[in-house]
Short mmCIF file of C-alpha atoms and ligand atoms in Angstrom, two decimals:
data_model
loop_
_atom_site.label_atom_id
_atom_site.label_comp_id
_atom_site.label_asym_id
_atom_site.label_seq_id
_atom_site.Cartn_x
_atom_site.Cartn_y
_atom_site.Cartn_z
CA MET A 1 3.40 44.22 23.45
CA SER A 2 3.10 41.17 21.18
CA GLU A 3 2.65 37.82 22.91
CA LYS A 4 5.79 35.72 22.50
CA PHE A 5 5.79 32.04 21.50
CA GLN A 6 8.69 29.62 21.20
CA ALA A 7 7.03 28.12 18.14
CA VAL A 8 4.29 29.31 15.77
CA VAL A 9 2.75 27.05 13.13
CA ILE A 10 0.96 28.75 10.24
CA GLY A 11 -1.77 26.41 8.95
CA GLY A 12 -3.92 23.97 10.92
CA GLY A 13 -4.01 21.06 8.44
CA PRO A 14 -2.67 17.56 9.15
CA GLY A 15 0.88 18.87 8.83
CA GLY A 16 0.33 21.97 10.95
CA TYR A 17 -1.86 20.74 13.79
CA VAL A 18 0.18 17.55 14.28
CA CYS A 19 3.37 19.63 14.34
CA ALA A 20 1.86 22.05 16.88
CA ILE A 21 0.81 19.20 19.18
CA ARG A 22 4.25 17.57 18.97
CA LEU A 23 5.97 20.92 19.67
CA ALA A 24 3.77 21.39 22.73
CA GLN A 25 4.52 17.82 23.86
CA LEU A 26 8.21 18.68 23.60
CA GLY A 27 7.72 21.62 25.96
CA PHE A 28 7.46 24.57 23.55
CA LYS A 29 5.01 27.40 24.11
CA THR A 30 3.19 26.93 20.80
CA ALA A 31 0.59 28.71 18.68
CA CYS A 32 -1.24 27.45 15.61
CA ILE A 33 -2.84 29.90 13.16
CA GLU A 34 -5.63 28.77 10.82
CA SER A 35 -7.60 30.97 8.44
CA ARG A 36 -10.46 28.74 7.27
CA GLY A 37 -12.43 28.93 10.52
CA SER A 38 -12.02 25.25 11.33
CA LEU A 39 -8.99 23.05 11.93
CA GLY A 40 -7.91 19.97 9.96
CA GLY A 41 -6.94 21.74 6.73
CA THR A 42 -7.80 20.50 3.26
CA CYS A 43 -7.79 16.93 4.53
CA LEU A 44 -10.56 17.16 7.10
CA ASN A 45 -12.60 19.97 5.55
CA VAL A 46 -12.54 19.46 1.77
CA GLY A 47 -10.28 16.48 1.11
CA CYS A 48 -9.62 13.04 2.58
CA ILE A 49 -12.50 12.93 5.06
CA PRO A 50 -15.51 14.26 3.10
CA SER A 51 -14.38 12.32 0.02
CA LYS A 52 -14.03 9.07 1.97
CA SER A 53 -17.38 9.68 3.63
CA LEU A 54 -19.07 10.09 0.23
CA LEU A 55 -17.18 7.12 -1.21
CA ASN A 56 -18.48 4.98 1.62
CA LEU A 57 -22.06 6.29 1.45
CA SER A 58 -22.28 5.95 -2.32
CA GLU A 59 -20.83 2.45 -2.10
CA GLU A 60 -23.45 1.50 0.49
CA PHE A 61 -26.18 2.85 -1.80
CA HIS A 62 -24.80 0.91 -4.73
CA LYS A 63 -24.48 -2.29 -2.68
CA VAL A 64 -27.99 -2.11 -1.25
CA LYS A 65 -29.40 -1.64 -4.75
CA ASN A 66 -27.70 -4.85 -5.81
CA LEU A 67 -28.41 -6.97 -2.73
CA SER A 68 -31.13 -9.00 -4.41
CA ASN A 69 -28.40 -10.70 -6.47
CA LYS A 70 -27.22 -12.15 -3.16
CA GLY A 71 -30.59 -13.35 -1.96
CA ILE A 72 -31.46 -10.33 0.16
CA GLU A 73 -34.66 -8.72 -1.01
CA VAL A 74 -35.12 -5.08 -0.07
CA GLY A 75 -37.85 -2.65 -1.07
CA GLU A 76 -37.34 0.26 -3.41
CA VAL A 77 -33.98 1.92 -2.70
CA LYS A 78 -34.07 5.69 -3.02
CA LEU A 79 -31.35 8.27 -2.75
CA ASN A 80 -31.79 11.22 -0.40
CA LEU A 81 -28.81 13.28 -1.49
CA SER A 82 -29.27 16.14 0.95
CA LYS A 83 -29.36 13.68 3.89
CA MET A 84 -26.29 11.95 2.52
CA MET A 85 -24.48 15.30 2.34
CA LYS A 86 -25.54 16.07 5.92
CA SER A 87 -24.06 12.77 7.03
CA LYS A 88 -20.79 13.69 5.30
CA ASP A 89 -20.84 17.17 6.86
CA LYS A 90 -21.39 15.67 10.30
CA ALA A 91 -18.28 13.50 9.93
CA VAL A 92 -16.29 16.62 9.01
CA THR A 93 -17.63 18.68 11.93
CA VAL A 94 -17.00 15.95 14.49
CA LEU A 95 -13.41 15.52 13.33
CA THR A 96 -12.54 19.22 13.00
CA LYS A 97 -13.97 19.89 16.48
CA GLY A 98 -11.92 16.93 17.68
CA VAL A 99 -8.73 18.61 16.46
CA GLU A 100 -9.71 21.81 18.27
CA PHE A 101 -10.10 19.76 21.46
CA LEU A 102 -6.66 18.18 20.91
CA LEU A 103 -5.00 21.60 20.56
CA LYS A 104 -6.66 22.75 23.78
CA LYS A 105 -5.70 19.55 25.59
CA ASN A 106 -2.08 20.08 24.61
CA ASN A 107 -2.09 23.78 25.54
CA VAL A 108 -1.56 24.97 21.97
CA SER A 109 -2.93 28.52 21.48
CA TYR A 110 -5.26 28.47 18.47
CA PHE A 111 -5.51 31.74 16.53
CA LYS A 112 -8.40 31.96 14.04
CA GLY A 113 -7.26 34.16 11.19
CA HIS A 114 -4.89 34.67 8.31
CA GLY A 115 -1.21 34.69 9.24
CA SER A 116 1.46 36.67 7.41
CA PHE A 117 5.07 37.57 8.06
CA LYS A 118 5.97 41.04 9.21
CA SER A 119 9.53 39.92 9.74
CA LYS A 120 11.39 36.67 10.46
CA ASN A 121 10.08 36.64 14.02
CA GLU A 122 6.86 38.58 13.80
CA ILE A 123 3.54 37.27 12.51
CA ILE A 124 0.44 39.35 11.94
CA ILE A 125 -2.89 37.56 12.29
CA LYS A 126 -5.89 39.11 10.59
CA GLY A 127 -9.07 37.76 12.17
CA GLU A 128 -12.55 37.38 10.67
CA ASP A 129 -13.43 40.84 11.98
CA ASN A 130 -10.33 42.22 10.19
CA LYS A 131 -8.77 42.91 13.59
CA GLU A 132 -5.01 42.46 13.52
CA THR A 133 -3.02 40.75 16.26
CA SER A 134 0.74 40.54 16.22
CA ILE A 135 2.63 37.66 17.80
CA ASN A 136 6.32 37.01 18.19
CA ALA A 137 7.94 33.67 17.37
CA ASP A 138 11.36 32.14 18.03
CA ASN A 139 10.58 29.43 15.45
CA VAL A 140 8.01 29.42 12.66
CA VAL A 141 6.70 26.40 10.73
CA ILE A 142 4.93 27.12 7.44
CA ALA A 143 2.22 24.48 6.88
CA THR A 144 -0.10 26.36 4.54
CA GLY A 145 -0.82 23.40 2.26
CA SER A 146 -2.05 23.54 -1.30
CA VAL A 147 -5.01 24.63 -3.44
CA PRO A 148 -6.53 23.11 -6.59
CA VAL A 149 -5.31 24.33 -9.99
CA SER A 150 -7.52 24.81 -13.02
CA LEU A 151 -6.71 24.78 -16.72
CA PRO A 152 -5.36 28.00 -18.27
CA GLY A 153 -8.13 30.57 -18.68
CA ILE A 154 -10.78 28.45 -16.94
CA ASN A 155 -12.10 29.50 -13.55
CA PHE A 156 -13.89 27.34 -11.01
CA ASP A 157 -17.44 28.54 -10.34
CA GLU A 158 -18.08 25.47 -8.12
CA LYS A 159 -21.54 25.07 -9.70
CA ILE A 160 -20.75 23.88 -13.24
CA ILE A 161 -16.97 24.04 -13.39
CA LEU A 162 -15.91 22.29 -10.23
CA SER A 163 -12.75 21.74 -8.26
CA SER A 164 -12.71 18.78 -5.87
CA THR A 165 -14.24 21.13 -3.28
CA GLY A 166 -17.31 21.74 -5.48
CA ALA A 167 -17.55 18.04 -6.37
CA LEU A 168 -18.03 17.27 -2.67
CA LYS A 169 -21.20 19.34 -2.42
CA ILE A 170 -23.18 18.93 -5.63
CA GLU A 171 -26.85 19.42 -4.78
CA GLN A 172 -28.43 17.24 -7.47
CA VAL A 173 -26.99 14.14 -9.11
CA PRO A 174 -25.72 15.38 -12.49
CA LYS A 175 -26.92 13.40 -15.50
CA LYS A 176 -23.53 13.67 -17.12
CA MET A 177 -20.21 14.60 -15.53
CA VAL A 178 -16.88 15.11 -17.26
CA VAL A 179 -13.82 14.58 -15.10
CA VAL A 180 -10.72 16.23 -16.51
CA GLY A 181 -7.70 14.29 -15.23
CA GLY A 182 -7.38 10.60 -14.38
CA GLY A 183 -5.55 11.04 -11.07
CA TYR A 184 -6.74 9.64 -7.76
CA ILE A 185 -8.94 12.59 -6.78
CA GLY A 186 -10.78 12.62 -10.13
CA LEU A 187 -11.30 8.86 -10.04
CA GLU A 188 -12.53 8.86 -6.45
CA MET A 189 -15.00 11.67 -7.10
CA GLY A 190 -15.97 10.15 -10.47
CA SER A 191 -16.72 6.87 -8.67
CA VAL A 192 -18.93 8.62 -6.12
CA TRP A 193 -21.11 10.31 -8.74
CA SER A 194 -21.15 7.28 -11.03
CA ARG A 195 -22.53 5.12 -8.19
CA LEU A 196 -25.14 7.76 -7.43
CA GLY A 197 -26.33 7.67 -11.04
CA SER A 198 -24.23 10.05 -13.18
CA GLU A 199 -22.78 9.09 -16.54
CA VAL A 200 -19.10 9.81 -15.89
CA HIS A 201 -16.54 10.50 -18.61
CA VAL A 202 -12.87 10.79 -17.68
CA VAL A 203 -10.79 12.83 -20.13
CA GLU A 204 -7.07 12.23 -19.69
CA PHE A 205 -4.13 13.73 -21.57
CA LEU A 206 -1.83 10.75 -20.97
CA GLU A 207 -2.29 7.19 -22.25
CA HIS A 208 -2.78 5.80 -18.74
CA ILE A 209 -4.55 6.81 -15.55
CA THR A 210 -2.96 7.48 -12.12
CA PRO A 211 0.50 8.58 -13.26
CA GLY A 212 3.29 7.21 -11.08
CA MET A 213 1.36 4.06 -10.23
CA ASP A 214 2.82 0.64 -11.16
CA ARG A 215 1.64 0.24 -14.77
CA GLU A 216 0.22 -3.27 -14.37
CA ILE A 217 -1.96 -2.10 -11.47
CA SER A 218 -3.00 1.03 -13.31
CA LEU A 219 -4.15 -1.02 -16.34
CA GLU A 220 -6.13 -3.40 -14.12
CA PHE A 221 -7.61 -0.42 -12.28
CA MET A 222 -8.87 1.16 -15.48
CA LYS A 223 -10.31 -2.16 -16.66
CA ILE A 224 -12.29 -2.53 -13.42
CA LEU A 225 -13.54 1.08 -13.46
CA LYS A 226 -14.64 0.64 -17.07
CA LYS A 227 -16.64 -2.44 -16.05
CA GLN A 228 -18.31 -0.27 -13.41
CA GLY A 229 -19.50 2.06 -16.16
CA ILE A 230 -16.97 4.91 -16.09
CA LYS A 231 -15.98 5.93 -19.62
CA PHE A 232 -12.38 6.81 -20.39
CA HIS A 233 -11.08 9.06 -23.16
CA MET A 234 -7.32 8.68 -23.10
CA GLN A 235 -4.82 10.92 -24.87
CA HIS A 236 -7.45 13.62 -25.14
CA LYS A 237 -6.50 17.20 -24.52
CA VAL A 238 -9.08 19.70 -23.28
CA GLU A 239 -9.07 22.69 -25.62
CA LYS A 240 -11.85 24.71 -24.06
CA ILE A 241 -14.82 24.57 -21.75
CA GLN A 242 -17.82 26.66 -22.62
CA LYS A 243 -20.65 27.12 -20.17
CA ASN A 244 -24.22 27.18 -21.47
CA THR A 245 -27.62 27.54 -19.78
CA ASP A 246 -27.73 24.06 -18.26
CA GLY A 247 -24.15 22.91 -18.15
CA ALA A 248 -21.04 23.06 -20.28
CA ILE A 249 -19.44 21.78 -23.46
CA VAL A 250 -15.95 20.40 -23.06
CA THR A 251 -14.04 20.46 -26.35
CA THR A 252 -11.14 18.04 -26.68
CA THR A 253 -8.72 16.87 -29.34
CA ASP A 254 -7.30 13.37 -29.48
CA LYS A 255 -3.73 12.49 -30.48
CA GLU A 256 -4.68 12.42 -34.17
CA GLY A 257 -6.06 15.93 -33.85
CA ASN A 258 -9.74 14.91 -34.05
CA LYS A 259 -12.06 17.24 -32.17
CA LYS A 260 -14.72 15.91 -29.80
CA ASP A 261 -17.32 17.77 -27.76
CA PHE A 262 -18.68 16.50 -24.46
CA ASP A 263 -22.01 17.98 -23.48
CA CYS A 264 -22.38 17.71 -19.72
CA ASP A 265 -24.05 19.11 -16.62
CA VAL A 266 -20.86 19.57 -14.64
CA VAL A 267 -17.11 19.39 -15.25
CA LEU A 268 -14.72 18.40 -12.49
CA ILE A 269 -11.23 19.69 -13.16
CA SER A 270 -8.79 17.57 -11.19
CA VAL A 271 -5.47 18.23 -12.84
CA GLY A 272 -3.44 18.81 -9.69
CA ARG A 273 -2.82 21.16 -6.82
CA LYS A 274 -0.34 23.95 -6.23
CA PRO A 275 1.50 25.02 -3.09
CA ASN A 276 -0.25 27.76 -1.17
CA THR A 277 1.89 30.69 -0.13
CA GLU A 278 -0.61 33.37 -1.07
CA GLY A 279 -0.87 36.25 1.34
CA LEU A 280 1.92 34.91 3.57
CA ASN A 281 4.15 37.85 2.69
CA ILE A 282 7.15 35.55 2.63
CA GLN A 283 9.29 38.34 1.18
CA ALA A 284 9.17 40.07 4.56
CA ALA A 285 10.96 37.06 6.03
CA GLY A 286 13.25 36.60 3.01
CA ILE A 287 12.12 33.01 2.36
CA GLU A 288 13.13 31.38 -0.93
CA LEU A 289 10.75 29.39 -3.15
CA ASP A 290 11.81 26.71 -5.66
CA GLU A 291 11.03 26.59 -9.39
CA LYS A 292 7.55 25.21 -8.69
CA GLN A 293 6.74 27.94 -6.15
CA ARG A 294 7.09 25.50 -3.25
CA VAL A 295 8.84 26.68 -0.10
CA LYS A 296 12.44 25.53 -0.47
CA THR A 297 13.78 23.52 2.47
CA ASP A 298 16.76 21.34 3.33
CA LYS A 299 16.34 17.74 4.50
CA ASN A 300 15.58 19.00 8.01
CA PHE A 301 12.68 21.08 6.66
CA LYS A 302 14.59 24.31 7.33
CA THR A 303 14.18 27.17 4.86
CA ASN A 304 17.01 29.53 3.97
CA GLN A 305 16.12 31.33 7.23
CA GLU A 306 17.59 29.82 10.40
CA ASN A 307 14.34 29.93 12.44
CA ILE A 308 11.78 29.18 9.70
CA TYR A 309 10.71 25.71 8.57
CA ALA A 310 8.11 24.31 6.16
CA ILE A 311 6.26 21.00 5.81
CA GLY A 312 3.42 19.25 3.97
CA ASP A 313 1.88 20.13 0.62
CA VAL A 314 3.66 23.49 0.51
CA ILE A 315 7.06 21.76 0.07
CA VAL A 316 8.40 19.13 -2.33
CA GLY A 317 7.01 15.57 -2.23
CA PRO A 318 3.74 13.71 -2.58
CA MET A 319 0.70 15.75 -1.55
CA LEU A 320 -0.61 13.34 1.07
CA ALA A 321 -1.94 13.93 4.56
CA HIS A 322 0.20 11.26 6.25
CA LYS A 323 3.35 12.64 4.57
CA ALA A 324 2.45 16.09 5.98
CA GLU A 325 1.80 14.62 9.45
CA ASP A 326 5.09 12.73 9.54
CA GLU A 327 6.96 15.84 8.44
CA GLY A 328 5.13 17.79 11.18
CA ILE A 329 6.44 15.41 13.81
CA ALA A 330 9.94 15.28 12.33
CA VAL A 331 10.30 19.08 12.15
CA ALA A 332 9.07 19.52 15.74
CA GLU A 333 11.68 17.03 16.91
CA ASN A 334 14.37 18.78 14.86
CA ILE A 335 13.45 22.14 16.41
CA ALA A 336 13.82 20.45 19.80
CA GLY A 337 17.34 19.36 18.84
CA GLN A 338 16.37 15.75 18.18
CA SER A 339 16.84 13.82 14.93
CA GLY A 340 13.41 13.80 13.35
CA HIS A 341 13.28 12.23 9.92
CA VAL A 342 10.85 10.87 7.32
CA ASN A 343 11.53 7.75 5.27
CA TYR A 344 10.23 8.76 1.84
CA ASP A 345 10.75 5.19 0.54
CA THR A 346 7.93 3.87 2.69
CA ILE A 347 5.14 6.39 2.25
CA PRO A 348 2.05 4.48 1.17
CA GLY A 349 -0.46 5.85 -1.32
CA VAL A 350 -4.07 4.67 -1.39
CA VAL A 351 -6.96 5.26 -3.79
CA TYR A 352 -10.24 4.64 -1.98
CA THR A 353 -12.32 3.42 -4.89
CA THR A 354 -13.88 -0.04 -5.02
CA PRO A 355 -11.70 -1.99 -5.15
CA GLU A 356 -9.07 0.03 -3.31
CA VAL A 357 -5.64 0.53 -4.79
CA ALA A 358 -2.55 0.82 -2.58
CA ALA A 359 1.14 1.18 -3.23
CA ILE A 360 4.39 1.52 -1.34
CA GLY A 361 8.03 1.68 -2.40
CA LYS A 362 9.28 1.28 -5.94
CA THR A 363 7.16 0.44 -8.98
CA GLU A 364 8.36 -2.11 -11.52
CA GLU A 365 9.00 0.74 -13.98
CA GLN A 366 11.24 2.50 -11.45
CA LEU A 367 13.24 -0.66 -10.76
CA LYS A 368 13.80 -1.12 -14.50
CA GLU A 369 14.95 2.46 -14.79
CA MET A 370 17.33 1.93 -11.86
CA ASN A 371 18.71 -1.21 -13.54
CA LEU A 372 18.04 -3.19 -10.40
CA ASP A 373 17.52 -6.96 -10.59
CA TYR A 374 14.20 -7.84 -9.02
CA LYS A 375 11.82 -10.74 -8.50
CA ILE A 376 8.04 -10.48 -8.66
CA GLY A 377 5.51 -12.30 -6.54
CA LYS A 378 1.85 -12.06 -7.46
CA PHE A 379 -1.35 -13.44 -6.02
CA SER A 380 -4.90 -12.93 -7.22
CA PHE A 381 -7.78 -12.28 -4.83
CA MET A 382 -9.69 -14.80 -6.97
CA ALA A 383 -7.75 -17.48 -5.07
CA ASN A 384 -8.21 -15.87 -1.63
CA SER A 385 -10.85 -17.70 0.37
CA ARG A 386 -12.12 -14.67 2.31
CA ALA A 387 -12.50 -12.63 -0.88
CA LYS A 388 -14.35 -15.49 -2.57
CA ALA A 389 -16.55 -16.07 0.49
CA ILE A 390 -17.87 -12.52 0.31
CA ASP A 391 -17.84 -12.31 -3.49
CA ASP A 392 -15.32 -9.45 -3.55
CA ALA A 393 -12.41 -11.03 -5.38
CA GLU A 394 -11.26 -8.54 -8.01
CA GLY A 395 -7.60 -7.58 -8.14
CA PHE A 396 -4.26 -8.90 -6.98
CA VAL A 397 -1.20 -8.32 -4.79
CA LYS A 398 2.18 -7.72 -6.38
CA ILE A 399 5.39 -7.74 -4.36
CA LEU A 400 8.74 -6.66 -5.77
CA ALA A 401 11.88 -7.94 -4.06
CA ASP A 402 15.59 -7.61 -4.70
CA ALA A 403 16.74 -10.56 -6.83
CA LYS A 404 19.87 -11.15 -4.71
CA THR A 405 18.92 -10.19 -1.16
CA ASP A 406 15.15 -10.78 -1.36
CA LYS A 407 14.62 -7.43 0.42
CA VAL A 408 11.12 -6.05 -0.28
CA LEU A 409 11.47 -3.02 -2.56
CA GLY A 410 7.83 -2.28 -3.25
CA ALA A 411 4.30 -3.60 -3.14
CA HIS A 412 1.26 -2.77 -5.23
CA LEU A 413 -2.23 -3.95 -4.44
CA ILE A 414 -5.60 -3.66 -6.06
CA GLY A 415 -8.40 -5.39 -4.23
CA PRO A 416 -10.56 -5.47 -1.11
CA HIS A 417 -9.12 -3.49 1.82
CA ALA A 418 -5.88 -2.83 -0.07
CA GLY A 419 -5.51 0.43 1.87
CA GLU A 420 -5.36 -1.49 5.16
CA LEU A 421 -3.25 -4.38 3.84
CA ILE A 422 -0.48 -2.04 2.70
CA ALA A 423 0.35 -1.22 6.36
CA GLU A 424 1.78 -4.71 6.86
CA ILE A 425 4.18 -4.18 4.00
CA GLY A 426 5.10 -0.72 5.30
CA ILE A 427 6.17 -2.22 8.63
CA ALA A 428 8.03 -5.02 6.83
CA MET A 429 9.90 -2.50 4.68
CA GLU A 430 10.76 -0.28 7.67
CA PHE A 431 12.37 -3.33 9.27
CA GLY A 432 14.20 -4.18 6.05
CA ALA A 433 12.27 -7.44 5.70
CA SER A 434 12.69 -9.94 2.89
CA SER A 435 9.73 -11.42 1.05
CA GLU A 436 10.56 -14.66 2.86
CA ASP A 437 10.03 -12.88 6.22
CA ILE A 438 6.48 -12.02 5.13
CA ALA A 439 5.93 -15.49 3.69
CA ARG A 440 7.00 -17.17 6.93
CA THR A 441 4.76 -14.97 9.11
CA CYS A 442 1.56 -16.70 10.17
CA HIS A 443 -1.49 -14.86 8.75
CA ALA A 444 -4.99 -15.54 10.09
CA HIS A 445 -7.38 -17.59 7.98
CA PRO A 446 -9.60 -16.64 6.27
CA THR A 447 -8.35 -13.08 5.77
CA PHE A 448 -7.51 -10.86 2.82
CA SER A 449 -4.02 -10.60 4.30
CA GLU A 450 -3.38 -14.17 3.25
CA ALA A 451 -3.16 -12.81 -0.30
CA VAL A 452 -0.14 -10.74 0.85
CA LYS A 453 1.47 -13.85 2.33
CA GLU A 454 0.80 -15.84 -0.84
CA ALA A 455 2.25 -13.05 -3.02
CA ALA A 456 5.34 -13.15 -0.80
CA LEU A 457 5.51 -16.95 -1.25
CA SER A 458 5.12 -16.45 -4.97
CA VAL A 459 8.29 -14.29 -5.08
CA ASP A 460 10.05 -17.63 -4.54
CA LYS A 461 7.58 -19.40 -6.85
CA ARG A 462 6.05 -21.39 -4.02
CA ALA A 463 2.56 -19.99 -3.57
CA ILE A 464 0.25 -22.72 -2.26
CA HIS A 465 -3.15 -21.60 -3.48
CA SER A 466 -2.42 -20.79 -7.11
P1 FAD B 1 -3.57 21.55 4.21
O1 FAD B 1 -4.35 20.38 4.66
O2 FAD B 1 -3.90 22.15 2.89
O3 FAD B 1 -3.71 22.64 5.36
C1 FAD B 1 -3.20 23.91 5.24
C2 FAD B 1 -4.07 24.85 6.04
O4 FAD B 1 -3.42 26.09 6.12
C3 FAD B 1 -5.42 25.12 5.39
O5 FAD B 1 -6.45 24.79 6.28
C4 FAD B 1 -5.41 26.61 5.08
O6 FAD B 1 -6.65 27.22 5.32
C5 FAD B 1 -4.38 27.11 6.09
N1 FAD B 1 -3.71 28.34 5.65
C6 FAD B 1 -3.15 28.60 4.45
N2 FAD B 1 -2.56 29.80 4.44
C7 FAD B 1 -2.75 30.31 5.69
C8 FAD B 1 -2.36 31.50 6.29
N3 FAD B 1 -1.63 32.43 5.66
N4 FAD B 1 -2.75 31.72 7.58
C9 FAD B 1 -3.46 30.79 8.26
N5 FAD B 1 -3.84 29.63 7.73
C10 FAD B 1 -3.49 29.38 6.45
N6 FAD B 1 -4.41 12.80 1.20
C11 FAD B 1 -4.30 11.57 1.76
O7 FAD B 1 -3.27 11.26 2.35
N7 FAD B 1 -5.32 10.67 1.67
C12 FAD B 1 -6.48 10.94 1.02
O8 FAD B 1 -7.37 10.11 0.95
C13 FAD B 1 -6.62 12.22 0.44
N8 FAD B 1 -7.74 12.55 -0.21
C14 FAD B 1 -7.88 13.81 -0.72
C15 FAD B 1 -9.06 14.12 -1.37
C16 FAD B 1 -9.24 15.38 -1.90
C17 FAD B 1 -10.53 15.72 -2.60
C18 FAD B 1 -8.21 16.36 -1.76
C19 FAD B 1 -8.39 17.75 -2.30
C20 FAD B 1 -7.02 16.05 -1.12
C21 FAD B 1 -6.85 14.77 -0.59
N9 FAD B 1 -5.67 14.41 0.05
C22 FAD B 1 -5.54 13.14 0.57
C23 FAD B 1 -4.53 15.33 0.17
C24 FAD B 1 -4.46 15.94 1.58
O9 FAD B 1 -5.68 16.59 1.86
C25 FAD B 1 -3.30 16.90 1.67
O10 FAD B 1 -2.13 16.27 1.25
C26 FAD B 1 -3.12 17.38 3.11
O11 FAD B 1 -4.27 18.02 3.58
C27 FAD B 1 -1.92 18.32 3.20
O12 FAD B 1 -1.77 18.76 4.51
P2 FAD B 1 -1.10 20.15 4.86
O13 FAD B 1 -1.18 20.26 6.34
O14 FAD B 1 0.20 20.26 4.20
O15 FAD B 1 -2.01 21.26 4.17
#
């Protein structure tokens, strides 16, 4: 007889494992199925965590090499890439094991294997040894995430033609790397390899990088990355990628139709990700997908089947770990009859380059499109004492507020610790704060957060330090 669970979560990524823990906290007998052999999903295994680890390590390498400019003389600085990769791998192992401990602590049954529907209430788990186990579920949450997409006709070999997964484990610093796509993953990975010594060329189809980002920030971002040595080729379309003995040739055309070849050691294709429903046998449960092959849900994350839900990258919305986590909690609470919900207007997005870029709420372009009257407050880190004291003063804070009510509608930051500073604005927005509320809040001196306060003051044209 199949073991029976009140809730089964398919996928152990940030959406799935968080959902499973919350379900167990709410008293459900819960199982979580994960096929990759370790928990934490894309995020912990081949996404957020290894990329942030490498961003940090490469930044440290870059900083130490340049310390003499600041009066600190060090000897010859050498890169030991394999040790650096081991350090990154250790961070991943510690965290994925940590999630396994959390599942155990919360009495969630962890099934290692590939889950697929036999029916609406029956899941088959195929383990590493190909042994099949069947479990029964009152409720099922699909949290199977996403996978990288390539260009038509081009396959990842993860040696020369890389997805983000391959770009996290290159064994030798490539002399030349082409990054196809100027989104956040391509720019983060491009930054890593540029700091470690690669000549990095970003080829982007659009005229600007990081689509969806406030345009003013995106322009400043590109300017700073260019200064760091990354080369940009905007409005270039990749026509083909041909591998040769020691790398590849990427052929592009620009908007005038001129052809250009990029000879390189490796190509990172970072043109997006697609929802992952492969092998789930969703037909057996009669689950509908939308036009982009995402699992279709209502606002309570319920599919067209009464007892089946979906969250995270596999459904509509930004592909971000914290969005998946919040949906995991909300759906668990909904299954328990509570009113779980996610406020999609206050989901921050962060790019972990140097400087960091962070955004929340509406961009200026969106407000224009909505015909909403808004005010702008801006403050440069050049006038922030902490940033100047440590010689890290690139970028600025931009706050957008409603022209009539002064309610904060969005904030966009580029600068030191932007990814941490954005949390203050998230809280402010959740509480429906005005820019004046932020401006009248005492901020410690000297901190980077004073730049947020000054930007808020500047909404009312009364910044003190500029
Ligand atoms: P996933 O994390 O993809 O987890 C789904 C899991 O389900 C996977 O482990 C998969 O093996 C498993 N699975 C799939 N099908 C089955 C099945 N049939 N049976 C059993 N298991 C199955 N987001 C951020 O917020 N911040 C960042 O800094 C960030 N950096 C990133 C960097 C990179 C290089 C990449 C690739 C992504 C990054 N992301 C980042 C995105 C983030 O990783 C995803 O948004 C997040 O992991 C989505 O969570 P999820 O739980 O929906 O899916």
